[in-house]
Structure formats: C-alpha cells, structure tokens
Short mmCIF file of C-alpha atoms and ligand atoms in Angstrom, two decimals:
data_model
loop_
_atom_site.label_atom_id
_atom_site.label_comp_id
_atom_site.label_asym_id
_atom_site.label_seq_id
_atom_site.Cartn_x
_atom_site.Cartn_y
_atom_site.Cartn_z
CA MET A 1 214.93 134.63 37.29
CA SER A 2 215.91 130.99 37.25
CA THR A 3 213.66 128.65 39.22
CA THR A 4 216.72 126.70 40.38
CA GLU A 5 218.00 129.54 42.54
CA PRO A 6 218.24 128.61 46.22
CA PRO A 7 215.43 130.10 48.32
CA LEU A 8 215.97 133.37 50.15
CA GLN A 9 216.47 133.28 53.91
CA LEU A 10 216.14 135.94 56.55
CA LEU A 11 219.40 137.61 57.53
CA GLN A 12 219.10 137.82 61.29
CA ALA A 13 220.54 140.05 63.99
CA PRO A 14 223.14 139.98 65.34
CA TYR A 15 224.22 140.44 61.75
CA PHE A 16 227.93 140.11 62.41
CA LYS A 17 227.43 136.65 63.88
CA HIS A 18 225.14 135.56 61.05
CA LEU A 19 227.46 136.92 58.38
CA SER A 20 230.42 135.24 60.12
CA GLU A 21 228.62 131.92 59.66
CA VAL A 22 227.95 132.79 56.04
CA VAL A 23 231.64 133.63 55.55
CA ALA A 24 232.68 130.30 57.10
CA GLN A 25 230.35 128.52 54.69
CA LEU A 26 231.71 130.48 51.73
CA ARG A 27 235.30 129.73 52.66
CA ARG A 28 234.40 126.06 52.40
CA SER A 29 232.61 126.64 49.09
CA PRO A 30 234.47 129.36 47.17
CA GLN A 31 232.35 128.71 44.09
CA LEU A 32 229.45 130.37 45.93
CA MET A 33 228.78 134.07 46.45
CA LEU A 34 226.50 136.07 48.69
CA TYR A 35 223.26 137.53 47.40
CA LEU A 36 221.47 140.14 49.54
CA GLU A 37 218.03 141.54 48.94
CA SER A 38 215.91 144.12 50.69
CA ALA A 39 212.59 142.43 51.57
CA SER A 40 210.72 145.38 50.07
CA TYR A 41 212.15 144.59 46.62
CA ARG A 42 209.58 141.95 45.70
CA HIS A 43 206.69 143.82 47.24
CA PHE A 44 207.02 146.88 45.06
CA ALA A 45 204.03 147.84 42.93
CA CYS A 46 204.05 150.98 40.79
CA THR A 47 201.42 153.51 41.88
CA LEU A 48 201.41 155.04 38.37
CA CYS A 49 201.98 158.51 39.81
CA GLY A 50 204.04 159.50 36.76
CA ASP A 51 206.51 161.29 39.01
CA CYS A 52 209.57 159.46 37.73
CA CYS A 53 208.52 160.25 34.14
CA ARG A 54 208.90 164.00 34.79
CA GLN A 55 212.38 164.12 36.27
CA PRO A 56 215.47 165.62 34.64
CA TRP A 57 217.32 162.30 34.61
CA GLU A 58 218.06 160.24 31.50
CA ILE A 59 215.45 157.77 30.24
CA LYS A 60 217.71 155.70 28.07
CA VAL A 61 216.86 152.77 25.83
CA SER A 62 219.01 149.98 24.42
CA GLU A 63 219.80 149.50 20.76
CA ALA A 64 217.54 146.44 20.62
CA TYR A 65 214.63 148.45 22.05
CA TYR A 66 215.21 151.30 19.63
CA ARG A 67 215.21 148.99 16.62
CA ARG A 68 212.13 147.13 17.83
CA TRP A 69 209.97 150.19 18.59
CA ALA A 70 211.12 153.28 16.65
CA ASP A 71 208.93 152.53 13.62
CA VAL A 72 205.95 151.47 15.74
CA PHE A 73 206.02 154.79 17.60
CA ALA A 74 206.53 156.77 14.40
CA GLN A 75 203.36 155.27 12.91
CA GLU A 76 201.08 156.52 15.67
CA ALA A 77 198.20 158.31 13.90
CA SER A 78 198.61 161.77 15.46
CA GLY A 79 202.29 161.86 14.50
CA ARG A 80 203.35 162.95 17.98
CA PHE A 81 205.85 160.09 18.41
CA LYS A 82 207.64 160.43 15.06
CA GLU A 83 210.96 161.12 16.76
CA ALA A 84 210.19 159.88 20.21
CA MET A 85 213.70 158.55 20.76
CA VAL A 86 216.82 160.69 20.28
CA LEU A 87 220.12 158.99 19.47
CA ARG A 88 222.82 159.58 22.04
CA LYS A 89 226.07 161.30 21.12
CA LYS A 90 228.06 158.18 21.91
CA PRO A 91 225.53 155.38 21.58
CA ASP A 92 226.36 151.90 22.78
CA LYS A 93 224.43 148.65 22.93
CA TYR A 94 222.85 149.42 26.30
CA ALA A 95 222.48 153.21 26.12
CA PHE A 96 221.60 153.81 22.49
CA ALA A 97 218.99 156.59 22.65
CA ASP A 98 216.91 158.63 25.10
CA PHE A 99 213.17 159.26 25.17
CA ARG A 100 212.37 162.76 24.04
CA ARG A 101 210.75 165.24 26.49
CA GLN A 102 207.65 167.34 26.02
CA PRO A 103 208.34 170.94 24.97
CA GLY A 104 209.33 173.18 27.87
CA SER A 105 209.39 170.43 30.47
CA TYR A 106 211.18 167.26 31.56
CA ALA A 107 208.01 165.19 31.11
CA CYS A 108 208.57 162.18 28.88
CA VAL A 109 206.91 162.48 25.48
CA PHE A 110 204.80 159.40 26.26
CA LEU A 111 203.41 160.74 29.53
CA GLU A 112 199.71 161.54 29.10
CA PRO A 113 197.88 164.39 30.89
CA ASP A 114 196.22 161.83 33.21
CA GLN A 115 199.72 160.59 34.23
CA SER A 116 199.32 157.33 32.34
CA CYS A 117 201.99 156.09 29.95
CA TRP A 118 200.97 155.85 26.29
CA ILE A 119 203.24 152.85 25.70
CA HIS A 120 201.86 150.99 28.71
CA THR A 121 198.26 151.75 27.73
CA HIS A 122 198.56 150.80 24.06
CA HIS A 123 201.19 148.07 24.05
CA GLY A 124 201.25 146.72 27.60
CA GLU A 125 203.87 146.64 30.32
CA ALA A 126 206.12 144.31 28.34
CA ALA A 127 206.60 147.06 25.74
CA LEU A 128 208.17 149.47 28.23
CA SER A 129 211.88 150.11 27.92
CA GLU A 130 214.30 148.28 30.22
CA VAL A 131 214.69 151.36 32.44
CA CYS A 132 210.95 152.05 32.69
CA ARG A 133 210.21 148.43 33.53
CA SER A 134 212.86 148.08 36.18
CA TYR A 135 212.76 151.46 37.96
CA PRO A 136 212.94 151.83 40.97
CA ARG A 137 214.41 148.35 41.31
CA SER A 138 218.16 148.34 41.53
CA HIS A 139 220.14 145.21 40.81
CA LYS A 140 223.88 145.29 41.33
CA ILE A 141 226.51 142.66 40.88
CA VAL A 142 230.01 143.10 42.11
CA GLY A 143 231.14 139.61 41.55
CA HIS A 144 233.98 139.25 43.98
CA ARG A 145 231.87 140.62 46.83
CA TYR A 146 228.20 140.03 46.32
CA GLU A 147 225.07 140.72 44.41
CA SER A 148 222.20 142.80 45.73
CA ARG A 149 218.72 143.99 44.90
CA LEU A 150 217.00 146.92 46.53
CA LEU A 151 214.58 149.73 45.75
CA MET A 152 215.89 153.20 44.95
CA HIS A 153 214.81 155.89 47.38
CA SER A 154 213.97 158.39 44.65
CA CYS A 155 210.57 156.77 43.93
CA GLU A 156 207.78 158.19 46.06
CA ALA A 157 206.40 154.74 46.92
CA VAL A 158 209.71 153.32 48.12
CA PRO A 159 210.28 154.88 51.57
CA GLU A 160 206.95 153.51 52.75
CA GLN A 161 207.65 150.09 51.24
CA ASN A 162 211.02 149.99 52.95
CA ALA A 163 209.39 150.86 56.26
CA ARG A 164 206.77 148.15 55.78
CA TYR A 165 209.26 145.44 54.79
CA PRO A 166 212.50 146.31 56.58
CA GLU A 167 214.02 142.82 56.64
CA LEU A 168 217.10 141.74 54.73
CA LEU A 169 217.10 138.45 52.85
CA TYR A 170 220.03 136.43 51.56
CA ARG A 171 221.09 133.29 49.81
CA LEU A 172 224.33 131.71 48.64
CA GLN A 173 224.46 131.18 44.93
CA PRO A 174 227.04 130.15 42.33
CA VAL A 175 229.47 132.92 41.38
CA THR A 176 228.97 134.45 37.98
CA HIS A 177 231.56 134.20 35.22
CA PHE A 178 232.31 137.86 35.88
CA ALA A 179 232.78 137.16 39.56
CA SER A 180 235.29 134.42 38.99
CA GLN A 181 237.58 136.86 37.19
CA GLN A 182 237.71 139.36 40.01
CA HIS A 183 240.53 139.79 42.46
CA GLU A 184 239.87 139.64 46.14
CA THR A 185 242.18 142.42 47.17
CA ALA A 186 241.69 145.92 48.47
CA SER A 187 243.30 147.40 45.37
CA ASP A 188 240.14 149.28 44.38
CA GLY A 189 239.77 151.05 47.73
CA PHE A 190 237.48 148.53 49.45
CA PRO A 191 238.13 145.53 51.69
CA GLY A 192 238.26 142.01 50.27
CA ARG A 193 234.97 140.14 49.94
CA TYR A 194 234.92 138.28 53.26
CA GLU A 195 236.03 141.40 55.11
CA THR A 196 233.36 143.43 53.29
CA TRP A 197 230.58 141.18 54.53
CA LEU A 198 231.91 141.24 58.08
CA LEU A 199 232.25 145.02 57.96
CA LEU A 200 228.64 145.22 56.80
CA GLY A 201 227.56 142.98 59.71
CA LEU A 202 229.54 145.11 62.14
CA LEU A 203 227.99 148.34 60.88
CA TYR A 204 224.49 146.87 60.96
CA ASP A 205 224.93 145.71 64.54
CA LEU A 206 226.28 149.10 65.58
CA LEU A 207 223.12 150.62 64.16
CA GLU A 208 220.93 148.29 66.19
CA GLN A 209 222.61 148.44 69.57
CA PRO A 210 220.06 148.47 72.41
CA LEU A 211 221.02 151.94 73.61
CA PRO A 212 218.92 155.08 73.97
CA VAL A 213 220.99 157.08 71.49
CA SER A 214 220.35 158.55 68.08
CA VAL A 215 221.16 156.90 64.79
CA LEU A 216 223.79 159.57 64.19
CA ALA A 217 225.52 158.63 67.44
CA ARG A 218 225.43 154.97 66.35
CA TRP A 219 226.83 155.87 62.93
CA GLY A 220 229.54 157.80 64.79
CA GLN A 221 230.90 154.37 65.79
CA ALA A 222 231.55 153.72 62.11
CA GLN A 223 233.98 156.60 62.23
CA SER A 224 236.09 154.83 64.85
CA VAL A 225 235.93 151.57 62.85
CA LEU A 226 237.12 153.40 59.74
CA GLN A 227 239.89 155.00 61.70
CA GLU A 228 241.08 151.64 62.96
CA ILE A 229 240.96 150.13 59.48
CA TYR A 230 242.89 153.09 58.10
CA HIS A 231 245.70 152.74 60.66
CA LEU A 232 245.85 149.02 60.03
CA GLY A 233 245.87 149.45 56.25
CA LEU A 234 243.10 148.28 53.96
CA ASN A 235 245.40 145.74 52.30
CA ARG A 236 246.22 144.16 55.64
CA LEU A 237 242.66 144.00 56.94
CA GLN A 238 241.71 140.41 57.80
CA ALA A 239 238.53 138.86 59.11
CA SER A 240 240.27 138.36 62.48
CA HIS A 241 240.74 142.13 62.83
CA LEU A 242 237.05 142.71 62.27
CA HIS A 243 236.17 140.03 64.84
CA LEU A 244 238.33 141.86 67.37
CA MET A 245 236.82 145.25 66.51
CA TYR A 246 233.37 143.76 66.88
CA GLU A 247 234.05 142.19 70.26
CA GLN A 248 235.62 145.37 71.60
CA ARG A 249 232.67 147.47 70.56
CA MET A 250 230.05 145.07 71.81
CA GLN A 251 231.78 144.78 75.19
CA SER A 252 231.73 148.51 75.76
CA LEU A 253 228.23 149.53 74.84
CA SER A 254 228.35 152.97 76.31
CA LEU A 255 227.41 155.25 73.51
CA THR A 256 226.29 158.71 74.37
CA GLY A 257 225.32 161.45 71.98
CA GLN A 258 228.54 163.40 71.62
CA PRO A 259 227.87 167.12 71.89
CA GLY A 260 229.62 168.88 69.04
CA SER A 261 231.64 172.04 69.45
CA PRO A 262 230.15 175.26 68.01
CA GLN A 263 233.04 175.43 65.54
CA ASP A 264 232.33 171.93 64.25
CA GLN A 265 228.63 172.66 64.04
CA GLN A 266 229.31 175.87 62.11
CA THR A 267 231.48 173.96 59.63
CA ALA A 268 228.91 171.17 59.33
CA LEU A 269 226.14 173.69 58.62
CA LYS A 270 228.29 175.31 55.94
CA TRP A 271 228.98 171.98 54.20
CA LEU A 272 225.36 170.93 54.42
CA SER A 273 223.98 174.16 53.03
CA SER A 274 226.34 173.84 50.10
CA TYR A 275 225.36 170.19 49.56
CA VAL A 276 221.58 170.75 49.51
CA SER A 277 221.51 173.41 46.79
CA ALA A 278 218.84 171.32 44.99
CA HIS A 279 216.47 172.39 47.80
CA PRO A 280 216.67 176.22 48.00
CA GLY A 281 214.25 176.38 50.96
CA LEU A 282 216.33 174.03 53.07
CA GLN A 283 219.52 175.69 51.93
CA SER A 284 218.46 179.15 53.02
CA TRP A 285 217.09 177.76 56.33
CA LEU A 286 220.43 176.05 57.04
CA ARG A 287 222.31 179.23 56.18
CA GLN A 288 220.37 181.14 58.80
CA LEU A 289 221.05 178.62 61.54
CA ARG A 290 223.73 179.39 64.10
CA PRO A 291 225.19 176.82 66.50
CA ASP A 292 223.74 178.75 69.45
CA GLN A 293 220.30 179.02 67.81
CA LEU A 294 219.69 175.45 66.72
CA PRO A 295 216.13 174.06 66.58
CA PRO A 296 214.55 172.91 69.85
CA PRO A 297 214.95 169.25 70.90
CA LEU A 298 212.61 166.66 69.44
CA SER A 299 209.76 165.19 71.42
CA ALA A 300 210.08 161.49 72.27
CA ILE A 301 207.58 160.55 69.53
CA SER A 302 209.35 162.62 66.87
CA ALA A 303 212.76 161.36 67.95
CA GLU A 304 211.63 157.75 67.66
CA ARG A 305 210.24 158.29 64.16
CA PHE A 306 213.27 160.28 63.15
CA ASN A 307 215.71 157.57 64.25
CA HIS A 308 213.60 154.76 62.83
CA HIS A 309 213.49 156.22 59.32
CA LEU A 310 217.11 157.33 59.31
CA THR A 311 218.15 153.82 60.35
CA LEU A 312 216.15 152.26 57.52
CA TYR A 313 217.68 154.68 55.05
CA LEU A 314 221.16 153.95 56.28
CA ARG A 315 220.64 150.19 56.18
CA ASN A 316 219.59 150.35 52.56
CA ARG A 317 222.42 152.70 51.61
CA LEU A 318 224.92 150.36 53.23
CA LEU A 319 223.72 147.51 51.05
CA ASN A 320 225.60 149.29 48.28
CA LEU A 321 228.57 150.32 50.37
CA PRO A 322 231.16 148.18 48.61
CA TYR A 323 230.21 149.22 45.13
CA LEU A 324 231.90 151.61 42.82
CA ASP A 325 228.49 153.14 42.47
CA HIS A 326 227.40 154.85 39.26
CA PHE A 327 225.88 157.70 41.25
CA ALA A 328 228.71 157.99 43.72
CA GLY A 329 231.38 157.84 41.00
CA SER A 330 234.67 156.24 41.86
CA LEU A 331 234.61 156.90 45.58
CA ASN A 332 236.61 154.60 47.83
CA LEU A 333 235.44 153.22 51.18
CA TRP A 334 236.33 156.36 53.16
CA GLN A 335 234.86 158.76 50.63
CA HIS A 336 231.73 156.68 50.26
CA CYS A 337 231.22 156.68 54.05
CA PHE A 338 231.73 160.44 54.10
CA LEU A 339 229.12 160.85 51.34
CA ILE A 340 226.69 158.61 53.26
CA THR A 341 227.20 160.80 56.35
CA LEU A 342 226.56 163.91 54.29
CA GLN A 343 223.34 162.36 53.01
CA LEU A 344 222.34 161.28 56.50
CA CYS A 345 222.87 164.80 57.89
CA SER A 346 221.03 166.31 54.92
CA LEU A 347 218.12 163.98 55.63
CA GLN A 348 218.19 165.10 59.24
CA GLY A 349 218.15 168.72 58.04
CA LEU A 350 215.19 168.01 55.74
CA MET A 351 213.18 166.31 58.46
CA LEU A 352 213.79 169.23 60.82
CA TYR A 353 212.94 171.67 58.07
CA TYR A 354 209.55 169.97 57.59
CA LEU A 355 209.06 169.87 61.34
CA ARG A 356 209.61 173.60 61.88
CA THR A 357 205.92 174.37 61.27
CA GLU A 358 204.50 171.20 62.85
CA ALA A 359 204.09 169.87 66.38
CA GLU A 360 205.39 166.36 65.58
CA LEU A 361 207.41 164.74 62.86
CA SER A 362 205.13 162.47 60.81
CA ASP A 363 205.95 159.41 58.73
CA ASP A 364 205.01 161.46 55.68
CA HIS A 365 207.65 164.07 56.50
CA CYS A 366 210.21 161.29 56.71
CA TYR A 367 209.08 159.70 53.44
CA ARG A 368 209.29 163.06 51.66
CA ALA A 369 212.75 163.71 53.04
CA ILE A 370 213.99 160.27 52.00
CA GLN A 371 212.55 160.60 48.51
CA PHE A 372 214.23 163.97 48.09
CA ALA A 373 217.50 162.53 49.33
CA GLY A 374 217.19 159.70 46.85
CA ARG A 375 216.36 161.92 43.94
CA ALA A 376 218.53 164.93 44.46
CA LEU A 377 221.31 163.71 46.68
CA GLU A 378 221.97 160.18 45.48
CA GLN A 379 221.49 160.81 41.79
CA ARG A 380 222.86 164.31 41.39
CA THR A 381 226.06 163.29 39.66
CA ALA A 382 226.85 166.94 38.96
CA PHE A 383 227.46 167.31 42.67
CA LYS A 384 230.15 164.69 42.56
CA GLU A 385 231.90 166.43 39.68
CA LYS A 386 231.90 169.77 41.44
CA ALA A 387 232.70 168.31 44.76
CA TRP A 388 235.82 167.71 46.61
CA ILE A 389 234.91 164.27 47.88
CA GLU A 390 236.95 162.38 45.30
CA SER A 391 240.06 164.24 46.35
CA LEU A 392 239.60 163.70 50.09
CA SER A 393 242.18 161.55 51.87
CA PRO A 394 240.95 158.77 54.20
CA LEU A 395 241.86 160.84 57.26
CA ALA A 396 240.07 163.90 55.90
CA CYS A 397 236.96 161.74 55.35
CA ILE A 398 237.11 160.36 58.88
CA GLU A 399 237.54 163.85 60.32
CA GLY A 400 234.75 165.13 58.03
CA ILE A 401 232.40 162.45 59.38
CA ARG A 402 233.20 163.54 62.93
CA ILE A 403 232.47 167.18 62.08
CA LEU A 404 229.19 166.39 60.32
CA LEU A 405 228.00 164.26 63.22
CA SER A 406 228.41 167.23 65.57
CA LEU A 407 224.90 168.11 64.39
CA ASP A 408 222.90 165.36 66.07
CA TYR A 409 219.21 166.00 66.74
CA GLY A 410 217.93 162.47 67.13
CA GLN A 411 217.92 162.44 70.92
CA ALA A 412 214.67 163.45 72.50
CA GLY A 413 215.09 166.36 74.84
CA SER A 414 218.81 166.83 74.27
CA PRO A 415 220.01 168.65 71.20
CA ALA A 416 223.63 168.29 70.23
S1 SF4 B 1 207.94 155.65 28.53
FE1 SF4 B 1 206.19 155.66 29.91
S2 SF4 B 1 206.95 154.80 31.84
FE2 SF4 B 1 208.76 155.37 30.61
S3 SF4 B 1 209.25 157.46 31.29
FE3 SF4 B 1 207.91 157.67 29.48
S4 SF4 B 1 205.84 157.86 30.35
FE4 SF4 B 1 207.16 157.04 31.97
#
C-alpha cells in the first residue's frame, strides 16, 4: 500500500449525514473516490487453525506463482509435492492452476497433520499463494462507486474480530484508471455512485435507530425504501429523493415488530429450509416447524446478543451491496437485497437452532452461525445457479423480503 494514501477516518453516525458531507466534497472533487474499510480488516491475525485449507472451495494460483514454485515443490525429497498444482481447464493469468487435495478429502496437499502449512513452514509467509496470503481479506474495487476492504465471514476468526472492531473507516482517494472509465448510471441495476453512498448511509441509519425493535424489523424498513426507489425508477433516482426518504423515515420513528401472517411464515419456512440444504440438521428442524409451533420468545439477554450480531453481519454485508459480487453472481439491487434477507433469516434460523438446547444464546453460537453463513451461504455459488433469484423481478424481491421478515424472533418476549 502506498504511503501517500490519505489517512483513514472514522465514519460516524448518523451515517447519512456524514456520507452526505462526503458526497458534497466529492461533487467538488470528481477526481476523488470513496474508500471504505471495516476496522477489523487491519486487526486480523491468522490463528493457523487450518480450517480454510480443508474446504471444498478452489485454492487457485496465478501463472506467475505456478512458474515460480512448481519446480521447487516437485523437488521436495519425499516426492509428495511432485504435482502439487493442477492446471485449470481454462487457465488465465490470474487463475492458472489449483492446489491439489489430499486423497479422499478436501484438505490441501500442503496441509500437515498438525494443521501447519508446509509452504509456510519451509519457505515463509511470503511464499504462500496470493489467495492463501490474502484470505480472509476481501478487497473490492468498483471504480465508479467506491473501493472497500473487509474480512470474509467464512473464516472462524472473523466474526469475533468484527465484533471487537465494529467501526467503519473511510478516506477519499484519487480514482483509479479503471474508475475513470466507468459510467455513473443505473444501467447495471444499481444506483449511481452518489446515490449508492447515500442509500448506504440511509440503510445504516435505519439499522441503528434508537428503538426497541429487532434488527429484522429495522431491515424491514429497507423494503419500503426499495419499494419507493422501484416506483420512482432506478434511472431517475437522485440524491434529493434519498434526502427526502431519509427525512421522512427519521421523522416517523415508530417501528414495531410486524407480526407475520401464518401463511407468510409457512412460505418463509419453506424457502429457508430449501436455502439451508448445506446444513441438514437445520434444514430438517426448519421443516418440522409450523407457524403455530414456533420456538419460544428470546430472553432479553439472548435477544440483545442476537440483534447485536445480526446487525454487525448486515453492516458488513451491506459494504458490498453495490457490487456485482462474484459470489452473488449478476444480481441487481433488488435481488441482492433479497439474497441478503435470505441470509439474515438463515442466520436467525441457525442461532435459534443452536439455542434450542441451551438456556441463553452465547456469542459463540452467534460466531458459529455467522461463519456457517459466510462459508455455505455466501460462497455456495451452486445455490445461485439452481436458484430463482436471478429471475426475480424487483417487485417479487420486495414482496419476498416482506414474506421472509414475517419470521422475526429478535424481540425479547414477543415472537413474530
Ligand atoms: S498452501 Fe498452505 S495456506 Fe494455502 S491452502 Fe494449502 S495448507 Fe492452506
């Protein structure tokens, strides 16, 4: 990272107001762009658990890495790394080969029985592939909107790090060459860049309203914002519209947990149980639930923990809202928000599933649920291919969000 980069500053609540000031500054200096970073990003330290080295995802290496290390690995005395990297079917400069797995498992060929990495031990951290060195750090650049860095939820150490360092940091920095070539229209299914930042500020403030309601009820406000944007038309959405939406919502802070109808809850349970097939235990538990036999209300302590961790998860997920995300495919704004709601409700389901044999929800339950969501729900691209999300219309997404949110358990003493 260049040492000439401007220092990071704290993005402060109310976020809409702060981001409005940032937008005003950027309008005066269009050669600058917004950079956002989760404060946990720079605090991450690998715990060397080896967990990420045993997952069924790709561990790809670049062409440069392959050419630098293939012979070195092949010369290892025992001969076990002779073909440690397998060429991809359609290799390119950045994804040229994959690390081989150990027979009968997904464990990387370099993972030792004591969970250490052979490459790290014998050649140092600098010898690790680009993916191994960067995971779980995620760095995204969508030039015409902004650049962001955050930690991916699929690593077991991340949920706790995010809880310990929940702040958001920002700076204004020169736009990249790539950025300068981008359009600032809604043609790709997202608002323009200024509107994107304001929408993010609006959603963040809705999540932090000083009201005794669950995070799902707060996220329910996003549904009404999406509805308004849809009726206005994404191409016509201006910063002034978002200012008006913000003022209207802040003037009528009267959120209550909306009780869902049994029909909506039945539909939501059906969608969720289909979505969480990567967790057979949760899936079968959800399938047995009936709207009139839902779990008992949470205690005040559990509800507070539950809402706290779901809010942190949602905040981090929203950092990537405007991206055509690799894991989310080519989802537009409406579809992406629907997917986020599905993930949020799945997380809720997981936390309740862990709670069913305990008196209180613990932080550990929440961390486990978030890690599972990150690993199986955010990165399971097969789900996207099978799923119907990409074909959903904006109105279907908005209605789908409403139905999913009929299952709201975050309010102590009052189930949905
Ligand atoms: S090369 Fe090392 S760090 Fe990378 S996946 Fe294999 S064991 Fe893990």
